[in-house]
mmCIF file of C-alpha atoms in Angstrom:
data_model
loop_
_atom_site.group_PDB
_atom_site.id
_atom_site.type_symbol
_atom_site.label_atom_id
_atom_site.label_comp_id
_atom_site.label_asym_id
_atom_site.label_seq_id
_atom_site.Cartn_x
_atom_site.Cartn_y
_atom_site.Cartn_z
ATOM 1 C CA MET A 35 -106.334 12.386 -37.265
ATOM 2 C CA PRO A 36 -104.491 15.741 -37.600
ATOM 3 C CA ALA A 37 -101.020 15.877 -39.119
ATOM 4 C CA PRO A 38 -98.174 16.181 -36.608
ATOM 5 C CA ARG A 39 -96.923 19.721 -36.152
ATOM 6 C CA GLU A 40 -93.341 20.708 -36.675
ATOM 7 C CA PRO A 41 -91.617 21.924 -33.537
ATOM 8 C CA ALA A 42 -91.622 25.693 -33.197
ATOM 9 C CA HIS A 43 -88.365 27.408 -34.109
ATOM 10 C CA VAL A 44 -86.543 28.419 -30.956
ATOM 11 C CA ALA A 45 -84.603 31.665 -31.259
ATOM 12 C CA THR A 46 -81.086 31.583 -29.853
ATOM 13 C CA TYR A 47 -79.456 34.691 -28.393
ATOM 14 C CA SER A 48 -75.852 35.181 -27.350
ATOM 15 C CA ARG A 49 -73.417 37.858 -26.256
ATOM 16 C CA TRP A 50 -70.388 35.718 -27.050
ATOM 17 C CA ARG A 51 -71.107 34.524 -30.584
ATOM 18 C CA GLY A 52 -71.096 36.807 -33.595
ATOM 19 C CA GLY A 53 -74.432 37.515 -35.208
ATOM 20 C CA PRO A 54 -75.377 39.333 -38.395
ATOM 21 C CA THR A 55 -74.895 42.762 -36.796
ATOM 22 C CA SER A 56 -72.257 42.106 -34.138
ATOM 23 C CA PHE A 57 -68.507 41.572 -33.981
ATOM 24 C CA GLY A 58 -68.349 38.519 -31.736
ATOM 25 C CA PRO A 59 -66.359 38.436 -28.515
ATOM 26 C CA ALA A 60 -63.105 39.873 -29.873
ATOM 27 C CA GLY A 61 -64.820 42.871 -31.431
ATOM 28 C CA ARG A 62 -66.907 43.509 -28.351
ATOM 29 C CA ILE A 63 -63.862 43.427 -26.094
ATOM 30 C CA VAL A 64 -61.975 45.814 -28.401
ATOM 31 C CA LEU A 65 -64.960 48.172 -28.516
ATOM 32 C CA SER A 66 -65.242 48.038 -24.719
ATOM 33 C CA VAL A 67 -61.565 48.940 -24.286
ATOM 34 C CA LEU A 68 -61.944 51.795 -26.785
ATOM 35 C CA ALA A 69 -65.019 53.090 -24.923
ATOM 36 C CA VAL A 70 -63.099 53.133 -21.627
ATOM 37 C CA LEU A 71 -60.117 54.860 -23.251
ATOM 38 C CA LEU A 72 -62.453 57.429 -24.775
ATOM 39 C CA GLY A 73 -63.822 58.183 -21.321
ATOM 40 C CA ILE A 74 -60.329 58.555 -19.861
ATOM 41 C CA VAL A 75 -58.915 60.655 -22.716
ATOM 42 C CA GLY A 76 -62.104 62.708 -22.954
ATOM 43 C CA TYR A 77 -61.565 64.373 -19.581
ATOM 44 C CA PRO A 78 -58.310 66.196 -20.381
ATOM 45 C CA MET A 79 -59.620 66.972 -23.861
ATOM 46 C CA SER A 80 -62.758 68.575 -22.435
ATOM 47 C CA ARG A 81 -60.628 70.737 -20.152
ATOM 48 C CA GLY A 82 -58.419 71.909 -22.996
ATOM 49 C CA LEU A 83 -55.294 70.285 -21.609
ATOM 50 C CA MET A 84 -54.511 68.297 -24.750
ATOM 51 C CA VAL A 85 -54.644 71.241 -27.139
ATOM 52 C CA ALA A 86 -51.758 73.582 -26.425
ATOM 53 C CA SER A 87 -53.018 76.342 -28.713
ATOM 54 C CA VAL A 88 -56.318 76.723 -26.851
ATOM 55 C CA GLY A 89 -54.697 77.405 -23.509
ATOM 56 C CA PHE A 90 -57.734 77.334 -21.239
ATOM 57 C CA ASP A 91 -58.343 75.216 -18.191
ATOM 58 C CA VAL A 92 -61.629 74.690 -16.381
ATOM 59 C CA PRO A 93 -60.851 74.679 -12.666
ATOM 60 C CA GLY A 94 -62.740 73.116 -9.846
ATOM 61 C CA THR A 95 -63.999 69.907 -8.382
ATOM 62 C CA GLY A 96 -67.477 70.602 -9.737
ATOM 63 C CA TYR A 97 -66.255 70.091 -13.271
ATOM 64 C CA VAL A 98 -64.680 66.746 -12.365
ATOM 65 C CA LEU A 99 -67.959 65.588 -10.836
ATOM 66 C CA MET A 100 -69.988 66.844 -13.783
ATOM 67 C CA TYR A 101 -67.695 65.076 -16.243
ATOM 68 C CA ALA A 102 -67.806 61.874 -14.183
ATOM 69 C CA VAL A 103 -71.612 61.846 -14.215
ATOM 70 C CA VAL A 104 -71.807 62.475 -17.958
ATOM 71 C CA ALA A 105 -69.027 59.960 -18.694
ATOM 72 C CA VAL A 106 -70.614 57.229 -16.563
ATOM 73 C CA VAL A 107 -73.990 57.694 -18.254
ATOM 74 C CA ALA A 108 -72.322 57.600 -21.682
ATOM 75 C CA GLU A 109 -70.289 54.498 -20.772
ATOM 76 C CA VAL A 110 -73.356 52.664 -19.464
ATOM 77 C CA TYR A 111 -75.191 53.435 -22.705
ATOM 78 C CA LEU A 112 -72.235 52.337 -24.843
ATOM 79 C CA PHE A 113 -71.778 49.099 -22.907
ATOM 80 C CA SER A 114 -75.487 48.319 -23.124
ATOM 81 C CA ARG A 115 -75.278 48.650 -26.917
ATOM 82 C CA ILE A 116 -71.968 46.805 -27.261
ATOM 83 C CA TRP A 117 -72.964 43.859 -25.061
ATOM 84 C CA LYS A 118 -76.591 43.590 -26.176
ATOM 85 C CA ARG A 119 -77.719 40.024 -26.738
ATOM 86 C CA GLU A 120 -77.717 39.256 -30.454
ATOM 87 C CA ARG A 121 -80.000 36.790 -32.157
ATOM 88 C CA ILE A 122 -77.795 34.219 -33.826
ATOM 89 C CA ARG A 123 -80.467 31.740 -35.002
#
């Protein structure tokens, strides 16, 4: 008669518990808020409005749309990395 097998190890994944390479829920929420703030502050910075010595301004609705597309793609990428499921066991 064969020896009984040990049950296979079941991997556990979570977005809400800290793993070896994640910050847990508090760190993920802080990183998410920082990512959103970066997207909001990045728009005036990219137009030169936050640096008085530069003194240039990019006019037009096209620039707003272009920035929105780039910012949304960047935010989606950042959120996918921040909220990736982490193996905890």
